[in-house]
Amino acid sequence: MSPQPEGIRGATISGTGMYVPERVLTNADLEKMVDTTDSWIVERTGIRERRIARDDEPSSEMAVIAVRRALESAKLEPKDIDQIIVVTTTPDRFLPSCACTIQKKIGASNAAAYDVFAACTGFIYGLGLARSLIGSRVAETILVIGVEKLSSIVDYTDRNTCVLFGDGAGAAIVQPAQPGQGILAVSMRSDGELGEVLEIPAGGSARPMDEAAVRAKDNTIHMRGKELFKIAVRTMEESLREALNEAGVGMDELKLVIPHQANQRIIDAMRDRLGVPADKVITNIDRYGNTSSASIPISLDEVVREGRLKPGDHVAFVAFGGGVTWGASVMRWTMPAPLVPVEPATLVSARRS
Ligand SMILES: CC(C)(COP(=O)(O)OP(=O)(O)OC[C@H]1O[C@@H](n2cnc3c(N)ncnc32)[C@H](O)[C@@H]1OP(=O)(O)O)[C@@H](O)C(=O)NCCC(=O)NCCS
């Protein structure tokens, strides 16, 4: 935890956007692919369906749509952006960065663009970084993008993992704020000792991709689910308490908690431990599954467009992920609620027409 020193200016979210691909992969579809059932998946995870990107739709393509929506909501142009921080585990490729690819596609020619790897905790890390850069006056307008094409790194013959993940993108614009407004606290933590509970064994410099790696499916996600489950509940509780303490905000003052969407049972266990009522905790895992670094900004954009946050409300984000990484952030919301709430479903059908 790094408290914002006295005299450092504040930062807030001034625009949000999201995108999920049109193709829906249901539990019934998965029943035909692996030895599983709809009832097992719903009972053990809460997931009913997830979105899968087209073959010609890499992470950058999904991100561009989310970014356009975020810029529109903040009433900004691509040239207004000073920095683009992309948090992802599935960049289009490793060179150039996904952020540079997105920069080119949107024409954000004044920005410095780079990727940050913190797996599912990525959005919290991106927010923490953006807050520091705004606070120290290095930047005025930062785009934080969480985007994942997890379908490109999932083994669709492994029932332990393939039922969990989906694709999508979420974006937030971070700009300066008055003292005491916007991002009040960010807690960022990691424990590399636990790295092997969630990993992609091959494809990096330690073990470059080769035929043997592909044959062994070591280019896909390997996970020790049970262990991760326990780590998730413990770390999310811990970091949310830490961020609230740092922000000086009580649990009962929170209007909404937006957790990383990994498993409904993880969210419920965390909620029980924290004593937060269910109606304050946002879940959309039934529709999108686990979209890793995109899950919090996707959920945030949905609640913003539904008009569920108004200026002065306290909202918390909390996540865990591979690394192992975890973290939380507490905000005093500053964006005005939309005059006419826009249902996310409207967004999806508008895109289809
Ligand atoms: C993966 C997870 C859903 C499994 O749930 P669980 O209750 O822990 O289930 P278990 O691992 O105990 O498996 C129970 C049984 O179900 C089986 N099983 C696993 N996936 C299955 C599936 N899709 N359909 C049917 N059975 C399945 C297992 O093989 C096991 O069978 P066995 O007892 O014969 O060995 C859960 O552990 C989890 O969500 N962990 C965290 C994962 C996560 O968050 N990953 C992303 C991090 S950002």
Tab-separated table of C-alpha atoms and ligand atoms in Angstrom:
chain	number	residue	atom	x	y	z
A	1	MET	CA	0.000	0.000	0.000
A	2	SER	CA	1.377	3.415	-0.932
A	3	PRO	CA	-0.643	6.293	0.501
A	4	GLN	CA	-0.823	9.400	-1.697
A	5	PRO	CA	1.559	11.898	-0.036
A	6	GLU	CA	0.266	15.316	1.097
A	7	GLY	CA	0.193	17.884	-1.695
A	8	ILE	CA	0.056	15.319	-4.506
A	9	ARG	CA	-2.968	16.000	-6.700
A	10	GLY	CA	-5.800	13.513	-6.934
A	11	ALA	CA	-6.951	11.409	-9.870
A	12	THR	CA	-10.327	10.118	-10.961
A	13	ILE	CA	-12.100	8.128	-13.650
A	14	SER	CA	-13.735	10.481	-16.144
A	15	GLY	CA	-14.885	8.018	-18.822
A	16	THR	CA	-15.624	4.301	-19.218
A	17	GLY	CA	-16.303	1.896	-22.083
A	18	MET	CA	-16.601	-1.832	-22.687
A	19	TYR	CA	-16.925	-4.349	-25.465
A	20	VAL	CA	-17.665	-8.067	-25.563
A	21	PRO	CA	-17.645	-10.156	-28.741
A	22	GLU	CA	-20.949	-11.238	-30.262
A	23	ARG	CA	-20.324	-14.992	-30.246
A	24	VAL	CA	-21.783	-16.689	-27.168
A	25	LEU	CA	-20.366	-19.999	-25.892
A	26	THR	CA	-22.975	-21.567	-23.607
A	27	ASN	CA	-22.630	-24.335	-21.059
A	28	ALA	CA	-24.690	-26.479	-23.432
A	29	ASP	CA	-22.030	-25.895	-26.131
A	30	LEU	CA	-19.319	-26.971	-23.656
A	31	GLU	CA	-21.262	-30.139	-22.814
A	32	LYS	CA	-20.585	-31.189	-26.427
A	33	MET	CA	-16.861	-30.396	-26.165
A	34	VAL	CA	-15.779	-31.871	-22.792
A	35	ASP	CA	-17.127	-34.166	-20.069
A	36	THR	CA	-19.142	-31.567	-18.158
A	37	THR	CA	-22.711	-30.480	-17.462
A	38	ASP	CA	-24.533	-27.195	-17.298
A	39	SER	CA	-25.527	-27.914	-13.693
A	40	TRP	CA	-21.904	-28.617	-12.617
A	41	ILE	CA	-20.678	-25.375	-14.179
A	42	VAL	CA	-23.515	-23.251	-12.747
A	43	GLU	CA	-23.266	-24.797	-9.280
A	44	ARG	CA	-19.448	-24.685	-9.005
A	45	THR	CA	-18.820	-21.334	-10.792
A	46	GLY	CA	-22.058	-19.390	-11.451
A	47	ILE	CA	-21.165	-19.168	-15.164
A	48	ARG	CA	-23.894	-19.767	-17.776
A	49	GLU	CA	-22.221	-18.376	-20.888
A	50	ARG	CA	-19.152	-16.471	-22.039
A	51	ARG	CA	-18.210	-14.459	-25.140
A	52	ILE	CA	-15.608	-15.685	-27.626
A	53	ALA	CA	-13.817	-13.387	-30.071
A	54	ARG	CA	-13.665	-14.109	-33.803
A	55	ASP	CA	-10.428	-15.478	-35.256
A	56	ASP	CA	-9.819	-12.086	-36.907
A	57	GLU	CA	-10.568	-10.203	-33.658
A	58	PRO	CA	-7.384	-9.933	-31.563
A	59	SER	CA	-7.251	-8.140	-28.223
A	60	SER	CA	-6.453	-4.779	-29.843
A	61	GLU	CA	-9.648	-4.911	-31.965
A	62	MET	CA	-11.821	-5.460	-28.891
A	63	ALA	CA	-9.948	-2.755	-26.990
A	64	VAL	CA	-10.467	-0.177	-29.743
A	65	ILE	CA	-14.271	-0.425	-29.422
A	66	ALA	CA	-14.131	-0.119	-25.608
A	67	VAL	CA	-11.748	2.851	-25.932
A	68	ARG	CA	-13.977	4.691	-28.419
A	69	ARG	CA	-16.861	4.379	-25.968
A	70	ALA	CA	-14.703	5.577	-23.061
A	71	LEU	CA	-13.450	8.589	-25.046
A	72	GLU	CA	-17.001	9.430	-26.082
A	73	SER	CA	-18.220	9.306	-22.471
A	74	ALA	CA	-15.331	11.572	-21.337
A	75	LYS	CA	-15.854	13.853	-24.364
A	76	LEU	CA	-12.218	13.477	-25.399
A	77	GLU	CA	-10.335	12.824	-28.648
A	78	PRO	CA	-7.555	10.229	-29.092
A	79	LYS	CA	-4.997	13.048	-29.380
A	80	ASP	CA	-5.858	14.154	-25.811
A	81	ILE	CA	-4.347	10.959	-24.363
A	82	ASP	CA	-0.845	11.249	-22.798
A	83	GLN	CA	-0.394	7.611	-21.808
A	84	ILE	CA	-1.963	4.290	-22.757
A	85	ILE	CA	-1.573	1.535	-20.160
A	86	VAL	CA	-2.803	-1.855	-21.379
A	87	VAL	CA	-3.193	-4.561	-18.770
A	88	THR	CA	-3.400	-7.947	-20.451
A	89	THR	CA	-2.134	-11.517	-20.503
A	90	THR	CA	-3.086	-11.891	-24.164
A	91	PRO	CA	-1.483	-9.103	-26.219
A	92	ASP	CA	-1.880	-9.462	-30.006
A	93	ARG	CA	1.836	-10.354	-29.982
A	94	PHE	CA	4.800	-9.637	-27.692
A	95	LEU	CA	6.472	-7.138	-29.995
A	96	PRO	CA	5.196	-4.484	-30.447
A	97	SER	CA	3.180	-4.081	-27.258
A	98	CYS	CA	-0.601	-4.293	-27.396
A	99	ALA	CA	-0.705	-0.652	-26.222
A	100	CYS	CA	1.337	0.498	-29.238
A	101	THR	CA	-0.945	-1.479	-31.574
A	102	ILE	CA	-4.000	0.179	-30.015
A	103	GLN	CA	-2.303	3.590	-30.197
A	104	LYS	CA	-1.874	3.147	-33.957
A	105	LYS	CA	-5.473	1.947	-34.459
A	106	ILE	CA	-7.041	4.889	-32.603
A	107	GLY	CA	-4.534	7.544	-33.733
A	108	ALA	CA	-3.471	8.566	-30.202
A	109	SER	CA	-0.262	10.045	-31.571
A	110	ASN	CA	0.605	12.101	-28.459
A	111	ALA	CA	0.616	9.120	-26.081
A	112	ALA	CA	3.338	6.961	-24.549
A	113	ALA	CA	1.985	3.415	-24.783
A	114	TYR	CA	3.010	0.277	-22.884
A	115	ASP	CA	1.696	-3.020	-21.476
A	116	VAL	CA	1.610	-4.105	-17.821
A	117	PHE	CA	1.381	-7.773	-16.813
A	118	ALA	CA	-0.492	-8.442	-13.583
A	119	ALA	CA	-2.984	-11.059	-14.838
A	120	CYS	CA	-6.509	-10.640	-13.422
A	121	THR	CA	-5.378	-7.898	-11.001
A	122	GLY	CA	-4.239	-5.826	-13.993
A	123	PHE	CA	-6.931	-3.153	-13.826
A	124	ILE	CA	-6.112	-2.334	-10.183
A	125	TYR	CA	-2.396	-2.119	-11.055
A	126	GLY	CA	-3.185	0.107	-14.067
A	127	LEU	CA	-5.326	2.372	-11.913
A	128	GLY	CA	-2.594	2.598	-9.241
A	129	LEU	CA	-0.001	3.481	-11.837
A	130	ALA	CA	-2.242	6.051	-13.533
A	131	ARG	CA	-3.053	7.662	-10.192
A	132	SER	CA	0.671	8.066	-9.408
A	133	LEU	CA	1.468	9.482	-12.860
A	134	ILE	CA	-1.366	12.000	-12.612
A	135	GLY	CA	-0.455	12.806	-8.990
A	136	SER	CA	3.159	13.549	-9.897
A	137	ARG	CA	2.059	15.622	-12.940
A	138	VAL	CA	3.810	13.335	-15.422
A	139	ALA	CA	0.501	12.967	-17.293
A	140	GLU	CA	-2.926	14.618	-17.535
A	141	THR	CA	-5.015	12.034	-19.362
A	142	ILE	CA	-4.355	8.300	-19.126
A	143	LEU	CA	-6.204	5.478	-20.802
A	144	VAL	CA	-6.237	2.262	-18.755
A	145	ILE	CA	-7.391	-0.716	-20.820
A	146	GLY	CA	-8.072	-4.239	-19.536
A	147	VAL	CA	-8.443	-6.580	-22.495
A	148	GLU	CA	-8.234	-10.339	-22.932
A	149	LYS	CA	-8.660	-12.899	-25.660
A	150	LEU	CA	-8.382	-15.778	-23.212
A	151	SER	CA	-9.894	-18.143	-25.773
A	152	SER	CA	-6.477	-17.968	-27.486
A	153	ILE	CA	-4.700	-19.496	-24.449
A	154	VAL	CA	-7.346	-21.931	-23.202
A	155	ASP	CA	-7.191	-25.673	-23.865
A	156	TYR	CA	-10.728	-26.554	-24.966
A	157	THR	CA	-10.125	-30.220	-24.111
A	158	ASP	CA	-9.402	-29.422	-20.420
A	159	ARG	CA	-12.671	-29.247	-18.484
A	160	ASN	CA	-10.882	-27.843	-15.426
A	161	THR	CA	-10.185	-24.563	-17.188
A	162	CYS	CA	-12.163	-24.206	-20.423
A	163	VAL	CA	-15.504	-23.637	-18.695
A	164	LEU	CA	-14.171	-20.624	-16.795
A	165	PHE	CA	-12.835	-18.087	-19.260
A	166	GLY	CA	-14.214	-15.584	-21.788
A	167	ASP	CA	-13.084	-12.677	-23.972
A	168	GLY	CA	-13.752	-8.941	-23.695
A	169	ALA	CA	-12.400	-5.451	-23.134
A	170	GLY	CA	-12.983	-2.587	-20.706
A	171	ALA	CA	-11.440	0.894	-20.685
A	172	ALA	CA	-11.287	3.791	-18.245
A	173	ILE	CA	-9.935	7.315	-18.634
A	174	VAL	CA	-8.046	8.696	-15.632
A	175	GLN	CA	-7.653	12.458	-15.177
A	176	PRO	CA	-6.810	14.911	-12.338
A	177	ALA	CA	-9.303	15.369	-9.492
A	178	GLN	CA	-9.865	17.712	-6.566
A	179	PRO	CA	-8.316	16.581	-3.250
A	180	GLY	CA	-10.502	13.995	-1.510
A	181	GLN	CA	-12.293	13.095	-4.760
A	182	GLY	CA	-11.827	10.200	-7.166
A	183	ILE	CA	-9.300	7.460	-6.368
A	184	LEU	CA	-8.826	7.543	-2.583
A	185	ALA	CA	-6.676	4.434	-2.185
A	186	VAL	CA	-5.020	1.682	-4.190
A	187	SER	CA	-3.593	-1.468	-2.638
A	188	MET	CA	-1.280	-3.516	-4.899
A	189	ARG	CA	0.291	-6.778	-3.726
A	190	SER	CA	1.964	-9.887	-5.116
A	191	ASP	CA	3.633	-13.137	-4.046
A	192	GLY	CA	5.846	-14.694	-6.701
A	193	GLU	CA	6.305	-17.794	-4.500
A	194	LEU	CA	2.797	-18.826	-5.577
A	195	GLY	CA	3.445	-18.363	-9.307
A	196	GLU	CA	2.851	-21.982	-10.278
A	197	VAL	CA	-0.784	-22.131	-9.202
A	198	LEU	CA	-1.712	-20.381	-12.463
A	199	GLU	CA	0.697	-20.424	-15.367
A	200	ILE	CA	1.330	-20.798	-19.073
A	201	PRO	CA	4.472	-22.955	-18.991
A	202	ALA	CA	5.843	-22.250	-22.483
A	203	GLY	CA	6.125	-19.358	-24.912
A	204	GLY	CA	8.487	-17.087	-22.982
A	205	SER	CA	12.281	-16.821	-22.820
A	206	ALA	CA	12.567	-19.623	-20.244
A	207	ARG	CA	10.913	-22.081	-22.591
A	208	PRO	CA	10.363	-20.764	-26.106
A	209	MET	CA	7.460	-22.260	-28.025
A	210	ASP	CA	8.284	-25.405	-29.959
A	211	GLU	CA	6.421	-28.416	-31.281
A	212	ALA	CA	6.847	-30.392	-28.043
A	213	ALA	CA	5.397	-27.510	-26.006
A	214	VAL	CA	2.377	-27.243	-28.281
A	215	ARG	CA	1.875	-31.025	-28.221
A	216	ALA	CA	1.918	-30.961	-24.407
A	217	LYS	CA	-0.510	-27.980	-24.502
A	218	ASP	CA	2.023	-25.976	-22.497
A	219	ASN	CA	1.010	-22.918	-24.519
A	220	THR	CA	-2.281	-22.872	-22.589
A	221	ILE	CA	-3.426	-22.025	-19.045
A	222	HIS	CA	-2.497	-24.577	-16.354
A	223	MET	CA	-4.277	-24.047	-13.055
A	224	ARG	CA	-4.442	-25.512	-9.563
A	225	GLY	CA	-8.030	-24.431	-9.017
A	226	LYS	CA	-8.627	-25.488	-5.415
A	227	GLU	CA	-5.478	-23.752	-4.135
A	228	LEU	CA	-6.265	-20.636	-6.104
A	229	PHE	CA	-9.782	-20.560	-4.700
A	230	LYS	CA	-8.478	-20.278	-1.120
A	231	ILE	CA	-5.828	-17.707	-2.065
A	232	ALA	CA	-8.483	-15.643	-3.846
A	233	VAL	CA	-10.875	-15.422	-0.908
A	234	ARG	CA	-8.106	-14.594	1.595
A	235	THR	CA	-6.337	-11.975	-0.535
A	236	MET	CA	-9.445	-10.188	-1.762
A	237	GLU	CA	-10.754	-9.805	1.777
A	238	GLU	CA	-7.355	-8.595	2.992
A	239	SER	CA	-6.801	-6.030	0.260
A	240	LEU	CA	-10.293	-4.574	0.360
A	241	ARG	CA	-9.948	-4.018	4.104
A	242	GLU	CA	-6.519	-2.452	3.517
A	243	ALA	CA	-7.787	-0.077	0.807
A	244	LEU	CA	-10.820	0.965	2.900
A	245	ASN	CA	-8.577	1.654	5.865
A	246	GLU	CA	-6.232	3.742	3.729
A	247	ALA	CA	-9.165	5.665	2.231
A	248	GLY	CA	-10.748	6.237	5.650
A	249	VAL	CA	-14.021	4.804	4.338
A	250	GLY	CA	-16.167	2.326	6.300
A	251	MET	CA	-17.463	-0.906	4.790
A	252	ASP	CA	-21.045	0.318	5.328
A	253	GLU	CA	-20.281	3.526	3.386
A	254	LEU	CA	-19.677	1.593	0.163
A	255	LYS	CA	-22.404	1.981	-2.438
A	256	LEU	CA	-20.987	-0.801	-4.627
A	257	VAL	CA	-18.200	-3.376	-4.626
A	258	ILE	CA	-16.981	-4.485	-8.063
A	259	PRO	CA	-14.954	-7.696	-7.639
A	260	HIS	CA	-12.975	-9.569	-10.268
A	261	GLN	CA	-15.366	-12.114	-11.768
A	262	ALA	CA	-13.547	-15.451	-11.336
A	263	ASN	CA	-16.118	-17.641	-9.614
A	264	GLN	CA	-19.477	-16.770	-8.010
A	265	ARG	CA	-18.522	-18.887	-4.976
A	266	ILE	CA	-15.294	-16.887	-4.504
A	267	ILE	CA	-17.283	-13.648	-4.661
A	268	ASP	CA	-19.886	-14.980	-2.204
A	269	ALA	CA	-17.217	-16.225	0.247
A	270	MET	CA	-15.446	-12.849	0.141
A	271	ARG	CA	-18.752	-11.024	0.621
A	272	ASP	CA	-19.635	-13.202	3.654
A	273	ARG	CA	-16.258	-12.561	5.283
A	274	LEU	CA	-16.560	-8.811	4.727
A	275	GLY	CA	-20.229	-8.671	5.726
A	276	VAL	CA	-21.266	-6.782	2.578
A	277	PRO	CA	-24.913	-7.233	1.492
A	278	ALA	CA	-25.366	-9.116	-1.798
A	279	ASP	CA	-27.147	-6.215	-3.511
A	280	LYS	CA	-24.018	-4.068	-3.194
A	281	VAL	CA	-21.762	-6.592	-4.926
A	282	ILE	CA	-21.735	-6.530	-8.721
A	283	THR	CA	-21.729	-9.846	-10.557
A	284	ASN	CA	-22.029	-10.523	-14.280
A	285	ILE	CA	-20.028	-13.764	-14.283
A	286	ASP	CA	-23.148	-15.649	-15.440
A	287	ARG	CA	-22.976	-13.754	-18.773
A	288	TYR	CA	-19.243	-13.290	-19.396
A	289	GLY	CA	-17.309	-15.843	-17.291
A	290	ASN	CA	-13.818	-14.790	-16.195
A	291	THR	CA	-12.417	-12.143	-18.575
A	292	SER	CA	-9.317	-11.589	-16.375
A	293	SER	CA	-8.063	-7.976	-16.498
A	294	ALA	CA	-11.181	-6.913	-18.435
A	295	SER	CA	-13.703	-8.077	-15.842
A	296	ILE	CA	-13.621	-5.027	-13.532
A	297	PRO	CA	-13.679	-2.329	-16.262
A	298	ILE	CA	-16.455	-4.230	-18.099
A	299	SER	CA	-18.506	-4.381	-14.885
A	300	LEU	CA	-17.739	-0.737	-14.104
A	301	ASP	CA	-18.944	0.439	-17.501
A	302	GLU	CA	-22.149	-1.541	-17.093
A	303	VAL	CA	-22.979	-0.011	-13.703
A	304	VAL	CA	-22.062	3.490	-14.893
A	305	ARG	CA	-24.365	3.223	-17.908
A	306	GLU	CA	-27.152	1.790	-15.767
A	307	GLY	CA	-26.903	4.964	-13.633
A	308	ARG	CA	-25.969	3.040	-10.462
A	309	LEU	CA	-23.169	5.450	-9.446
A	310	LYS	CA	-23.572	9.160	-8.805
A	311	PRO	CA	-21.036	11.764	-7.617
A	312	GLY	CA	-20.089	11.249	-3.970
A	313	ASP	CA	-20.828	7.516	-3.951
A	314	HIS	CA	-18.072	5.245	-2.680
A	315	VAL	CA	-17.174	2.311	-4.918
A	316	ALA	CA	-14.497	-0.353	-4.404
A	317	PHE	CA	-12.706	-2.615	-6.882
A	318	VAL	CA	-11.026	-5.813	-5.697
A	319	ALA	CA	-9.132	-8.513	-7.607
A	320	PHE	CA	-6.664	-11.410	-7.489
A	321	GLY	CA	-4.880	-13.247	-10.263
A	322	GLY	CA	-1.858	-15.124	-11.520
A	323	GLY	CA	1.516	-14.110	-10.236
A	324	VAL	CA	0.027	-14.370	-7.656
A	325	THR	CA	-1.159	-10.762	-7.602
A	326	TRP	CA	-3.993	-9.082	-5.735
A	327	GLY	CA	-5.234	-5.617	-4.909
A	328	ALA	CA	-8.104	-3.233	-4.291
A	329	SER	CA	-9.038	0.375	-4.842
A	330	VAL	CA	-11.582	2.674	-3.225
A	331	MET	CA	-13.036	5.672	-5.066
A	332	ARG	CA	-15.309	8.586	-4.269
A	333	TRP	CA	-17.148	8.655	-7.575
A	334	THR	CA	-17.078	11.917	-9.576
A	335	MET	CA	-18.684	11.188	-12.978
A	336	PRO	CA	-22.270	12.422	-13.331
A	337	ALA	CA	-24.806	9.617	-13.815
A	338	PRO	CA	-26.222	9.462	-17.382
A	339	LEU	CA	-29.509	11.353	-17.795
A	340	VAL	CA	-31.050	8.303	-19.413
A	341	PRO	CA	-29.558	5.033	-18.182
A	342	VAL	CA	-28.298	2.865	-21.048
A	343	GLU	CA	-28.750	-0.866	-20.520
A	344	PRO	CA	-25.704	-2.863	-21.618
A	345	ALA	CA	-28.052	-5.094	-23.627
A	346	THR	CA	-28.938	-2.000	-25.695
A	347	LEU	CA	-25.269	-1.519	-26.430
A	348	VAL	CA	-24.938	-5.073	-27.636
A	349	SER	CA	-27.992	-4.918	-29.909
A	350	ALA	CA	-26.930	-1.477	-31.206
A	351	ARG	CA	-23.639	-3.006	-32.235
A	352	ARG	CA	-25.348	-5.887	-34.020
A	353	SER	CA	-27.638	-3.647	-36.110
B	1	LIG	C1	-11.891	-24.553	-10.814
B	1	LIG	C2	-13.010	-24.628	-9.794
B	1	LIG	C3	-14.298	-24.108	-10.411
B	1	LIG	C4	-13.224	-26.086	-9.438
B	1	LIG	O1	-14.222	-26.180	-8.435
B	1	LIG	P1	-13.985	-27.116	-7.166
B	1	LIG	O2	-15.212	-27.098	-6.386
B	1	LIG	O3	-12.723	-26.658	-6.511
B	1	LIG	O4	-13.845	-28.512	-7.854
B	1	LIG	P2	-12.667	-29.567	-7.664
B	1	LIG	O5	-11.394	-29.020	-8.225
B	1	LIG	O6	-12.700	-30.019	-6.245
B	1	LIG	O7	-13.159	-30.697	-8.594
B	1	LIG	C5	-14.210	-31.514	-8.206
B	1	LIG	C6	-14.391	-32.550	-9.274
B	1	LIG	O8	-15.007	-31.938	-10.397
B	1	LIG	C7	-14.292	-32.284	-11.560
B	1	LIG	N1	-14.411	-31.207	-12.535
B	1	LIG	C8	-13.557	-30.201	-12.783
B	1	LIG	N2	-14.033	-29.436	-13.763
B	1	LIG	C9	-15.195	-29.986	-14.141
B	1	LIG	C10	-16.163	-29.639	-15.101
B	1	LIG	N3	-16.020	-28.571	-15.916
B	1	LIG	N4	-17.268	-30.390	-15.217
B	1	LIG	C11	-17.456	-31.473	-14.432
B	1	LIG	N5	-16.572	-31.855	-13.501
B	1	LIG	C12	-15.458	-31.109	-13.367
B	1	LIG	C13	-12.881	-32.509	-11.100
B	1	LIG	O9	-12.192	-33.314	-12.024
B	1	LIG	C14	-13.096	-33.186	-9.774
B	1	LIG	O10	-13.340	-34.541	-10.007
B	1	LIG	P3	-12.716	-35.653	-9.051
B	1	LIG	O11	-13.282	-35.358	-7.692
B	1	LIG	O12	-13.210	-36.908	-9.649
B	1	LIG	O13	-11.247	-35.465	-9.127
B	1	LIG	C15	-12.669	-23.827	-8.516
B	1	LIG	O14	-11.656	-24.485	-7.801
B	1	LIG	C16	-12.206	-22.425	-8.826
B	1	LIG	O15	-12.952	-21.623	-9.331
B	1	LIG	N6	-10.952	-22.087	-8.480
B	1	LIG	C17	-10.411	-20.785	-8.763
B	1	LIG	C18	-10.087	-20.680	-10.223
B	1	LIG	C19	-9.831	-19.279	-10.669
B	1	LIG	O16	-10.356	-18.367	-10.128
B	1	LIG	N7	-9.030	-19.135	-11.736
B	1	LIG	C20	-8.759	-17.883	-12.337
B	1	LIG	C21	-7.937	-17.037	-11.460
B	1	LIG	S1	-8.016	-15.350	-11.957
